[in-house]
Short mmCIF file of C-alpha atoms in Angstrom, two decimals:
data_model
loop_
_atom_site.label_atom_id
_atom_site.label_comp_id
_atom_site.label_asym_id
_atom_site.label_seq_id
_atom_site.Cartn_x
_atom_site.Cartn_y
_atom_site.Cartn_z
CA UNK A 1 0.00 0.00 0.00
CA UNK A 2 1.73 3.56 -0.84
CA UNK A 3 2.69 5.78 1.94
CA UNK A 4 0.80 8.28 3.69
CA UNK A 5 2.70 10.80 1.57
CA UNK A 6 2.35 9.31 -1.44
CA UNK A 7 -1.61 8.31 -1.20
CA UNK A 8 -1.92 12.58 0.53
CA UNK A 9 0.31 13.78 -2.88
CA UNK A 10 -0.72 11.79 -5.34
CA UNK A 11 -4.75 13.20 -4.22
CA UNK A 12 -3.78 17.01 -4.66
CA UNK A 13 -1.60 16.58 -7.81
CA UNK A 14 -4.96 14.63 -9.11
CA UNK A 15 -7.18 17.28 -7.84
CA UNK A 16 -4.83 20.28 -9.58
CA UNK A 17 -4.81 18.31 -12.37
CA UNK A 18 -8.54 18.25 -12.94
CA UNK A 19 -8.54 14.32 -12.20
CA UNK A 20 -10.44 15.34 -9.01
CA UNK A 21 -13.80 14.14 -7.21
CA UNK A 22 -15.66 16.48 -9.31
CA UNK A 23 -18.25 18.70 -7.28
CA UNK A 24 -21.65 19.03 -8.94
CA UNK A 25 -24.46 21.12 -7.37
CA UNK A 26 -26.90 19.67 -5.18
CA UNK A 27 -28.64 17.28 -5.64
CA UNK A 28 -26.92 16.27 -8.89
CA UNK A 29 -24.88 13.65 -9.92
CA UNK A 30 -20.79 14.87 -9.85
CA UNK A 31 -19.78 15.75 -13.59
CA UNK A 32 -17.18 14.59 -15.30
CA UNK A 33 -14.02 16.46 -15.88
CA UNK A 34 -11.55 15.93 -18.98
CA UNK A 35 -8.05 14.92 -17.46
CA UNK A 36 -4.56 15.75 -18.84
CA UNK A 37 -3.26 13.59 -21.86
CA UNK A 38 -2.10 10.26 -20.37
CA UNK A 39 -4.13 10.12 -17.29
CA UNK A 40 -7.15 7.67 -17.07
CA UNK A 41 -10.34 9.71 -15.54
CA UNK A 42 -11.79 7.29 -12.04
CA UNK A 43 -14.90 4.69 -12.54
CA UNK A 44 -17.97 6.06 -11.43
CA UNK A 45 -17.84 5.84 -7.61
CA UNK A 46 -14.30 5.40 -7.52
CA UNK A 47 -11.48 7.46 -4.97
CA UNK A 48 -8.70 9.20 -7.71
CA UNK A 49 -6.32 7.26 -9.36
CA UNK A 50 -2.94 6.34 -7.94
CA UNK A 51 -5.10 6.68 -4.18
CA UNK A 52 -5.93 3.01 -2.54
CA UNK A 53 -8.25 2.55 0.11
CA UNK A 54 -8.48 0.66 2.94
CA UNK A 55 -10.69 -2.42 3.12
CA UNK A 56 -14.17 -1.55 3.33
CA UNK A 57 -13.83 1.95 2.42
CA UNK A 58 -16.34 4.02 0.07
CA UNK A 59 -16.12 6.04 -2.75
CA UNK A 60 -16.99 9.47 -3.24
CA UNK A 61 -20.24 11.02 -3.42
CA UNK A 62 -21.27 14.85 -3.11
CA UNK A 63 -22.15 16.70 -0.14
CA UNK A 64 -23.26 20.22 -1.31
CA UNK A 65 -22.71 22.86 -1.76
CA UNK A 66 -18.51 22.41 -2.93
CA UNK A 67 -17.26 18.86 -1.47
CA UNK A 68 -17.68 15.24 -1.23
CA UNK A 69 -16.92 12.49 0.31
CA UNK A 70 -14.52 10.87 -0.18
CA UNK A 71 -13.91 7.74 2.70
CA UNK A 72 -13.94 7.24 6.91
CA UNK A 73 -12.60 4.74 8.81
CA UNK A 74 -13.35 3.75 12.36
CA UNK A 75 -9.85 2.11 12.61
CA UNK A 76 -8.95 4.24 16.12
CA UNK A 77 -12.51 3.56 17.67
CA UNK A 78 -11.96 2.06 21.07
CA UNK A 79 -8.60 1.16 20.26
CA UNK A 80 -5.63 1.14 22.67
CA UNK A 81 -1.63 1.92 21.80
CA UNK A 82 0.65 0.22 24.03
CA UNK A 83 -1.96 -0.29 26.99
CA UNK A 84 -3.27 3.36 26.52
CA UNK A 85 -6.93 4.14 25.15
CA UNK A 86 -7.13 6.07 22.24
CA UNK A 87 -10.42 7.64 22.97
CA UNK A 88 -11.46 11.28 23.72
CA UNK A 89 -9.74 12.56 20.74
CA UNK A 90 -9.87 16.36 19.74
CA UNK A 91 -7.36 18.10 16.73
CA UNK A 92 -5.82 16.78 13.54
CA UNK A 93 -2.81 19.11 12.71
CA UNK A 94 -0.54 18.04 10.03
CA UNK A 95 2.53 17.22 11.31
CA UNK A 96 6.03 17.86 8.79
CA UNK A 97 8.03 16.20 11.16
CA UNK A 98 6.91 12.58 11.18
CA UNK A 99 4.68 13.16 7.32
CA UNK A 100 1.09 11.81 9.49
CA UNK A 101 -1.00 14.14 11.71
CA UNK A 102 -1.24 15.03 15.79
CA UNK A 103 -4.05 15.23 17.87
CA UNK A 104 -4.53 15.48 21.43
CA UNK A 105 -7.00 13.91 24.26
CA UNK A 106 -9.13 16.12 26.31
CA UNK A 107 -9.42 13.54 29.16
CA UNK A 108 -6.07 12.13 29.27
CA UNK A 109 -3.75 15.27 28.45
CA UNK A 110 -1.54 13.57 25.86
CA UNK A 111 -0.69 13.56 22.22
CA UNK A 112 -0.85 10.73 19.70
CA UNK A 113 0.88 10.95 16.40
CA UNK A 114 -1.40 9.20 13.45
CA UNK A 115 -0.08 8.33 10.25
CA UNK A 116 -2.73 7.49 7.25
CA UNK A 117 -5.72 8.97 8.03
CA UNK A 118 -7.42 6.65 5.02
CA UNK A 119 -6.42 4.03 7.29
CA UNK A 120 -5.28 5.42 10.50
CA UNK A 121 -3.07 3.96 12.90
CA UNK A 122 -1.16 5.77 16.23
CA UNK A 123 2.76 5.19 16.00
CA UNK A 124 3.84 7.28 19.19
CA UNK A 125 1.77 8.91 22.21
CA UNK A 126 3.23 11.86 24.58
CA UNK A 127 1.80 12.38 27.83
CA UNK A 128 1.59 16.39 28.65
CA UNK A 129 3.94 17.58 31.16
CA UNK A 130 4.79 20.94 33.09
CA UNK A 131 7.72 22.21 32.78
CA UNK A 132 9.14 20.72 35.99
CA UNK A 133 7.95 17.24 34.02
CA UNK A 134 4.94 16.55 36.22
CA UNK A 135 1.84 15.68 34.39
CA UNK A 136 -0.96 17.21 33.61
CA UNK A 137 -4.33 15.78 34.39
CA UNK A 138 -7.90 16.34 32.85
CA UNK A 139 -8.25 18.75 35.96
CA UNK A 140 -5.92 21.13 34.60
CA UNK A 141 -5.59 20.52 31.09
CA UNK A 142 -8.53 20.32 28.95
CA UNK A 143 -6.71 20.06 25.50
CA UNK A 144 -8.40 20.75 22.27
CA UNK A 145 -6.28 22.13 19.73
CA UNK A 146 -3.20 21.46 18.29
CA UNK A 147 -0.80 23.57 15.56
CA UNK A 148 2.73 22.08 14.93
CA UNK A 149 5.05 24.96 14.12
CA UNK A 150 7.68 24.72 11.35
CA UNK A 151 10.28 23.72 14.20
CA UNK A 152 8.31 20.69 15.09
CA UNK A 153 7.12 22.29 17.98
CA UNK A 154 3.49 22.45 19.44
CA UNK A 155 1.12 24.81 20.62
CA UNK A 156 -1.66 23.29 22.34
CA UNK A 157 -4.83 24.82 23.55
CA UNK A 158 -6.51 23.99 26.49
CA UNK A 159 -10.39 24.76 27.93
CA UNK A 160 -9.68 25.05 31.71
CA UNK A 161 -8.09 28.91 32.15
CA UNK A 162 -7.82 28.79 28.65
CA UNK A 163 -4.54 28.75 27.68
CA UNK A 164 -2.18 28.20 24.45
CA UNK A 165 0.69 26.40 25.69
CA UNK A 166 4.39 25.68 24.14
CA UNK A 167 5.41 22.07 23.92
CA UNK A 168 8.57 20.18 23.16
CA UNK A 169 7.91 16.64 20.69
CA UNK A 170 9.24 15.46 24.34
CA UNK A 171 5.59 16.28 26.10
CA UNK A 172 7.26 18.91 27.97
CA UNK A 173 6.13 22.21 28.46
CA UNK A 174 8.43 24.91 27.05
CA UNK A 175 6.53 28.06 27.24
CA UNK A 176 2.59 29.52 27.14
CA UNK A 177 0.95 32.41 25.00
CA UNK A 178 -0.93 34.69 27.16
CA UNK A 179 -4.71 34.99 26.48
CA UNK A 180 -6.36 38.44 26.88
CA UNK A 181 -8.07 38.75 30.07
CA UNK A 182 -11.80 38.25 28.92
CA UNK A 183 -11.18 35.38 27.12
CA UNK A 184 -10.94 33.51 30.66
CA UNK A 185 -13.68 31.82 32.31
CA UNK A 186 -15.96 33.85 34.27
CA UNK A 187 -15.69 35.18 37.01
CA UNK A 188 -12.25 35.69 36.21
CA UNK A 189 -12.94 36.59 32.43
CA UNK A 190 -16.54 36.39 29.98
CA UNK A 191 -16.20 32.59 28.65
CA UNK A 192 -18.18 29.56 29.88
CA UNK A 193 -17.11 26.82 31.12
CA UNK A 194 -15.99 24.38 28.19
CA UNK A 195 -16.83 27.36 25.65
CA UNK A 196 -13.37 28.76 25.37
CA UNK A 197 -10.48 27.87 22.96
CA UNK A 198 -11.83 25.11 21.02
CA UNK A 199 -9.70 25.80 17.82
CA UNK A 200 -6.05 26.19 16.74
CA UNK A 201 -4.12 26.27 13.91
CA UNK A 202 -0.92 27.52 11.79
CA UNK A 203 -1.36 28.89 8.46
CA UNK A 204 1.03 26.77 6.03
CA UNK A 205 3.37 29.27 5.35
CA UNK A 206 4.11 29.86 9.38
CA UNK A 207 3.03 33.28 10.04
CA UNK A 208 0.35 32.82 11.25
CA UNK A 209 -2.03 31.38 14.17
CA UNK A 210 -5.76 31.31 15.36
CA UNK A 211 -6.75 30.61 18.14
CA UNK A 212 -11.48 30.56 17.87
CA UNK A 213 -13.36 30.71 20.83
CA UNK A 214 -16.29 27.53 21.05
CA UNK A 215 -18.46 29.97 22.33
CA UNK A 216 -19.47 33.32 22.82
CA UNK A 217 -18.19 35.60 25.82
CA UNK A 218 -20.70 37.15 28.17
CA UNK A 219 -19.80 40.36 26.69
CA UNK A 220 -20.41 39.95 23.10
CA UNK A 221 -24.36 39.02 24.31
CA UNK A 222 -27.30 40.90 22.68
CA UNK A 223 -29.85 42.44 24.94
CA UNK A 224 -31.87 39.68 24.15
CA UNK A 225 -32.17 36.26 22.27
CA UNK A 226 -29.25 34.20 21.44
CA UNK A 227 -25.57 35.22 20.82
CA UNK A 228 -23.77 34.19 18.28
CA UNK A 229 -20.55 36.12 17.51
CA UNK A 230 -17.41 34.40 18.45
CA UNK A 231 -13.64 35.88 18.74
CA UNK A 232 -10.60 33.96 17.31
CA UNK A 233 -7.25 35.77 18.04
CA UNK A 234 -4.80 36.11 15.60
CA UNK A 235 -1.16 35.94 16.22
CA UNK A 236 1.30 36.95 13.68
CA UNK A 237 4.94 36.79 12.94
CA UNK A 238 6.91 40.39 12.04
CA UNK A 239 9.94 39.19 10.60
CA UNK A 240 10.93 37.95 7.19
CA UNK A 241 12.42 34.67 8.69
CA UNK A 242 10.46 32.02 10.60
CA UNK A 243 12.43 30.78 13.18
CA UNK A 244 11.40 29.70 16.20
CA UNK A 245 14.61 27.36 18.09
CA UNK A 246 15.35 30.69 19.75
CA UNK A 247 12.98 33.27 20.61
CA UNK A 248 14.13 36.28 21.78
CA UNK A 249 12.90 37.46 25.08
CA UNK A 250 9.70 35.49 25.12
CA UNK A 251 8.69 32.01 26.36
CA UNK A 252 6.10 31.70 23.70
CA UNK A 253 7.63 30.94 21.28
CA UNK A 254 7.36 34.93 20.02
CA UNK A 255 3.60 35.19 19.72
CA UNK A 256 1.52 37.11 21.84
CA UNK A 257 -2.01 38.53 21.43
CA UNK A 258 -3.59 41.75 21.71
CA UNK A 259 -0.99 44.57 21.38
CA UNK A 260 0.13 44.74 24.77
CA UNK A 261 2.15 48.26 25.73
CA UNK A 262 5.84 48.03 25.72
CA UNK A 263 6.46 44.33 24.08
CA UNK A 264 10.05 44.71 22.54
CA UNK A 265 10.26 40.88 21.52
CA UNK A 266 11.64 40.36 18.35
CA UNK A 267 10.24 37.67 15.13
CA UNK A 268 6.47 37.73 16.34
CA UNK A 269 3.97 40.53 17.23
CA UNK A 270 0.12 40.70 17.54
CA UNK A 271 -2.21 40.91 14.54
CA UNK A 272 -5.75 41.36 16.13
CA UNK A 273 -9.05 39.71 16.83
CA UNK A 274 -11.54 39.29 14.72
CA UNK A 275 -15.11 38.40 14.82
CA UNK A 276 -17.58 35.66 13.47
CA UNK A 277 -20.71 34.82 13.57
CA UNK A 278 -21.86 31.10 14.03
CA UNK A 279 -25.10 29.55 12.94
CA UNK A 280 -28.00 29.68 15.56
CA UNK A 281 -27.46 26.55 18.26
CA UNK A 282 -24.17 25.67 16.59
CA UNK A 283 -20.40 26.21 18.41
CA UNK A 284 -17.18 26.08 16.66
CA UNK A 285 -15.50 23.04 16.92
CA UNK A 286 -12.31 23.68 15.02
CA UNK A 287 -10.43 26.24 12.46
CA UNK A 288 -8.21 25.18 10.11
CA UNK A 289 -5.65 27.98 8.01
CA UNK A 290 -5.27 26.81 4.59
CA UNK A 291 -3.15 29.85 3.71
CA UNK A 292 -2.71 33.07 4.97
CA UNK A 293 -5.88 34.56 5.98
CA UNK A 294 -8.04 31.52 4.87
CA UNK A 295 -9.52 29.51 7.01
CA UNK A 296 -11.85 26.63 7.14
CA UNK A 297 -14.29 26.40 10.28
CA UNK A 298 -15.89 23.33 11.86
CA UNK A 299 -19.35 24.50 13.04
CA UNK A 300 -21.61 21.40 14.80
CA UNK A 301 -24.86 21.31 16.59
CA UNK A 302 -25.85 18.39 18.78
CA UNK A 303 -29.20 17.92 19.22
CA UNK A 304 -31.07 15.22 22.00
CA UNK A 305 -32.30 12.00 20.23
CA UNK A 306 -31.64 13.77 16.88
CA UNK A 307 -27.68 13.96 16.60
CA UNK A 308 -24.96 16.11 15.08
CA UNK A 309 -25.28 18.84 12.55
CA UNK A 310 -22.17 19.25 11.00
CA UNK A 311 -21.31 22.23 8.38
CA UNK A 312 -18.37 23.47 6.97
CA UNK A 313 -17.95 27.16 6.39
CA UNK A 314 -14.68 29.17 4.44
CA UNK A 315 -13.38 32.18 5.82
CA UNK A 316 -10.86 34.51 3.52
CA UNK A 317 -9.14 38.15 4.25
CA UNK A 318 -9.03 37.06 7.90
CA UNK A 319 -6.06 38.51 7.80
CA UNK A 320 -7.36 42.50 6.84
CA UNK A 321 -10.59 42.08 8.66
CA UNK A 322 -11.55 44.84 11.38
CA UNK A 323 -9.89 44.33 14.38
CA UNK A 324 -11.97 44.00 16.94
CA UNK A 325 -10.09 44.06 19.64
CA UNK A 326 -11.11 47.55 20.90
CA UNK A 327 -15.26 46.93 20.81
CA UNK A 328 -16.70 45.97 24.41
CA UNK A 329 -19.55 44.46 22.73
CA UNK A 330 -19.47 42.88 19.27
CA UNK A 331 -23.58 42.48 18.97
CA UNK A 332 -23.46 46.23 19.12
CA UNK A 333 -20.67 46.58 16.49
CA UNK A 334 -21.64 48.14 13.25
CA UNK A 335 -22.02 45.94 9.82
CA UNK A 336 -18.96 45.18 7.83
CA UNK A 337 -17.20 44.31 11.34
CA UNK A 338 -17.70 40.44 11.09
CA UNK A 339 -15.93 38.13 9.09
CA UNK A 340 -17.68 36.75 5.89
CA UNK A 341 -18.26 33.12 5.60
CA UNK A 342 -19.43 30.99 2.55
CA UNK A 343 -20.46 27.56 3.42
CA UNK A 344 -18.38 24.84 1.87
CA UNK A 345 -20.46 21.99 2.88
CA UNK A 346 -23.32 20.81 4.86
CA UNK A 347 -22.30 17.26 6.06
CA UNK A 348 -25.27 15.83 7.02
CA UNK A 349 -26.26 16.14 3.64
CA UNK A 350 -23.83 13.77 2.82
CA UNK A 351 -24.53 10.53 1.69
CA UNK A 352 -23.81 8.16 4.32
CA UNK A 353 -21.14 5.87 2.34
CA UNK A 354 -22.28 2.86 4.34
CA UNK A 355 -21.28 4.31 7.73
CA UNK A 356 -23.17 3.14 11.09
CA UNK A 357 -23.66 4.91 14.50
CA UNK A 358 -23.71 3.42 17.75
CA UNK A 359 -26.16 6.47 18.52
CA UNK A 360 -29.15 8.32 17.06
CA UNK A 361 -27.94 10.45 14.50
CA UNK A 362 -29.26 12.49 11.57
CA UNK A 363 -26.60 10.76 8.96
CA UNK A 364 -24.86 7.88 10.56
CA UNK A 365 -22.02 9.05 8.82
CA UNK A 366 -21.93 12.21 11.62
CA UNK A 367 -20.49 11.80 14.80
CA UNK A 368 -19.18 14.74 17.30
CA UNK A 369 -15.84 16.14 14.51
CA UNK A 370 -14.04 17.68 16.67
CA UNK A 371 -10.43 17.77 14.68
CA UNK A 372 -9.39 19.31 11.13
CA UNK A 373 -6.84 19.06 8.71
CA UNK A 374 -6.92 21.06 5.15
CA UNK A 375 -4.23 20.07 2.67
CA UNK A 376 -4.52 22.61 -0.15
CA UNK A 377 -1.67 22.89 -2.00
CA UNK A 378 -2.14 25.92 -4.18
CA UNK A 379 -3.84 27.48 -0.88
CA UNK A 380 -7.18 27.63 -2.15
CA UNK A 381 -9.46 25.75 -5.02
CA UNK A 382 -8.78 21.69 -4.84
CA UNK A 383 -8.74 20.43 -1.49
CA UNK A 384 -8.33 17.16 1.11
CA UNK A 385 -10.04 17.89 4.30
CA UNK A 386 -9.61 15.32 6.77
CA UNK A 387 -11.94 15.53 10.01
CA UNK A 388 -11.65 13.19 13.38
CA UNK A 389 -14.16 12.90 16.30
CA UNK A 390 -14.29 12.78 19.84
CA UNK A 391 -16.22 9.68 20.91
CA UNK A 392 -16.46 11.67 24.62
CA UNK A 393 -15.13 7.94 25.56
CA UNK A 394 -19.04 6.65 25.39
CA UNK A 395 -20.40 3.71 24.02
CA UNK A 396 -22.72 5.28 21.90
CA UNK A 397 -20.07 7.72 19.95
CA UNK A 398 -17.51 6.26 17.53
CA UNK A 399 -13.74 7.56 16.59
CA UNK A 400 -13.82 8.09 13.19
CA UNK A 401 -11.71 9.58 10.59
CA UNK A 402 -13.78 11.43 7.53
CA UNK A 403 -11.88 12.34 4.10
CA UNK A 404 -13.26 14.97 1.86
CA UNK A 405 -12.31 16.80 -0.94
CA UNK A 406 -13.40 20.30 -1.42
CA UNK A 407 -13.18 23.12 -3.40
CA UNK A 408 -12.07 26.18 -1.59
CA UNK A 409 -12.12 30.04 -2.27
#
């Protein structure tokens, strides 16, 4: 079977090249597109050439409005690597070091490292650790997001304070970005408990990170009916370089948020915060940067005896969008201060490519994504989006791993 690598290149070169899971509108069948000279177009229901799938894996088959499905495997669900569960799982960053992907469990603070998501299997797991090398537990670190940065380093977000921390491939903590103030959990700050930040990532190129709050703060509330603006911080690095082994003057790792008076580190400096507004009932469950200023956003719903609705949204400019930083209340703030966001695809419109669920859901193909990766190689148009779930460790919730492609703006 090829490598990781190979199946993950071989995809985006096809999808470039036109040989790509074609996206029709909705409703219709996907049309076919002419590929170069010397390249056989895929049968009817067929993944790409050149791209195998595991046993018992699906085909692809459109989920509107701009992507389809492409395969999932339930390979991880209630599996164990060497005696430890791997359940509870939330982020799926790309990882250059090791060519696979990270993500990190919100119960038992540790990361595993996954390698083929079409057929995924964990190679290595790193408990969390303080910098004094005591662990953390799921009292004090509530991890949720995870960006590698271009030094193989990680920043990993947790829900308890909140908190973006700094951590060696070792598990050890080497530093922490502060968070503004408000973003803490009241009474200290405006956030809710388990509503803080939910999603990370690192734009490709390395200058930038996000950082999106689950849910709204306290602040940000109308005077009446239900809020729905969320802040994501953006951190941004000032130099030309990206280089991260030795920051100068800061423990982490040269990003910090929010413009604070008198910072004189050098390489990173503050960008802003910007705001965006979630569907009614739903939370953000993860952001992923596809380039600078693009991002793809993970919105879900769960619903009692229903399920999960699960819709993917594209975000661009987020890089030139107001600032927001400076407004006290954003359900007060005047139009043209949001983000825009153009819905790439409503999952549970998906067909269910044979999936079952343990639980009541809408699409038995939907489970509680909590983790997203985006590999877009030309940083928008033909995409692989690759999105994991948290089975919350229950017997009615399954770890699975969803491919897509999509076409991004």
């Amino acid at each position: 079977m090829p490598s990781t690598t190979a199946r993950l290149f071989t995809l985006t070169t096809l999808l470039l090249a036109g040989v790509a899971v074609p996206v029709a509108p909705a409703g219709a069948a996907p049309a076919a597109v002419a590929p170069p000279a010397a390249v056989a177009p895929p049968a009817a229901g067929a993944p790409p050439a050149g791209v195998a799938l595991p046993a018992g894996a699906h085909g692809p088959a459109t989920c509107p409005p701009a992507a389809s499905a492409l395969a999932f495997s339930d390979a991880l669900d209630k599996s164990t690597f060497a005696g430890v569960p791997v359940t509870e799982l939330s982020a799926f960053a790309p990882d250059v070091r090791t060519l696979g992907f990270v993500s990190v469990s919100d119960d038992d603070p540790r990361l595993f490292f996954v390698r083929d998501p079409l057929d995924p299997r964990v190679t290595a797991t790193v408990p969390l650790r303080r910098p004094d090398s005591t662990r953390y537990d799921g009292d004090t670190f509530d991890g949720e997001g995870v960006a590698v940065l271009p030094d193989g380093r990680l920043l990993v977000s947790s829900e308890v304070e909140p908190s973006i921390r700094v951590f060696g491939r070792d598990g050890i903590e080497r530093g922490a970005l502060p968070v503004p103030a408000r973003f803490r959990v009241a009474p200290a700050g405006e956030a809710r408990v388990n509503g803080t930040l939910e999603g990370l990532s690192i734009s490709p190129s390395g200058r930038y990170v996000y950082a999106a709050m689950e849910a709204p703060l306290s602040g940000d509330a109308p005077a009446s009916g239900e809020s729905l603006i969320r802040r994501m911080l953006v951190y941004r690095h000032a130099g030309a370089g990206f280089a991260l082994d030795r920051p100068v003057g800061y423990a982490g790792a040269g990003f910090v948020p929010d413009r604070p008076v008198g910072y004189a580190g050098a390489g990173f400096a503050p960008d802003r915060q910007i705001g965006y507004a979630a569907d009614p009932g739903h939370r953000i469950s993860e952001v992923a940067a596809y380039a600078d200023g693009r991002l793809l956003v993970l919105e879900i719903r769960f619903t009692p005896g229903v399920g999960n609705d699960v819709k993917l949204y594209a975000v661009t400019g987020a890089n030139h969008a107001p600032d927001v930083s400076g407004i006290a209340n954003l359900s007060t703030a005047p139009p043209g201060t949001l983000v825009t966001k153009r819905l790439v695809a409503d999952l549970t419109a998906c067909p269910t490519l044979g999936a079952t669920s343990p639980g009541t859901q809408i699409n038995p193909l939907m489970d509680n994504y909590e983790g997203m990766a985006v590999i877009a190689p030309a940083g928008r148009g033909p995409a692989v989006v690759h999105l994991i779930s948290d089975d919350n460790g229950s017997p009615t919730q399954v770890t699975r791993v969803l491919t897509l492609t999509a076409l991004l703006p």
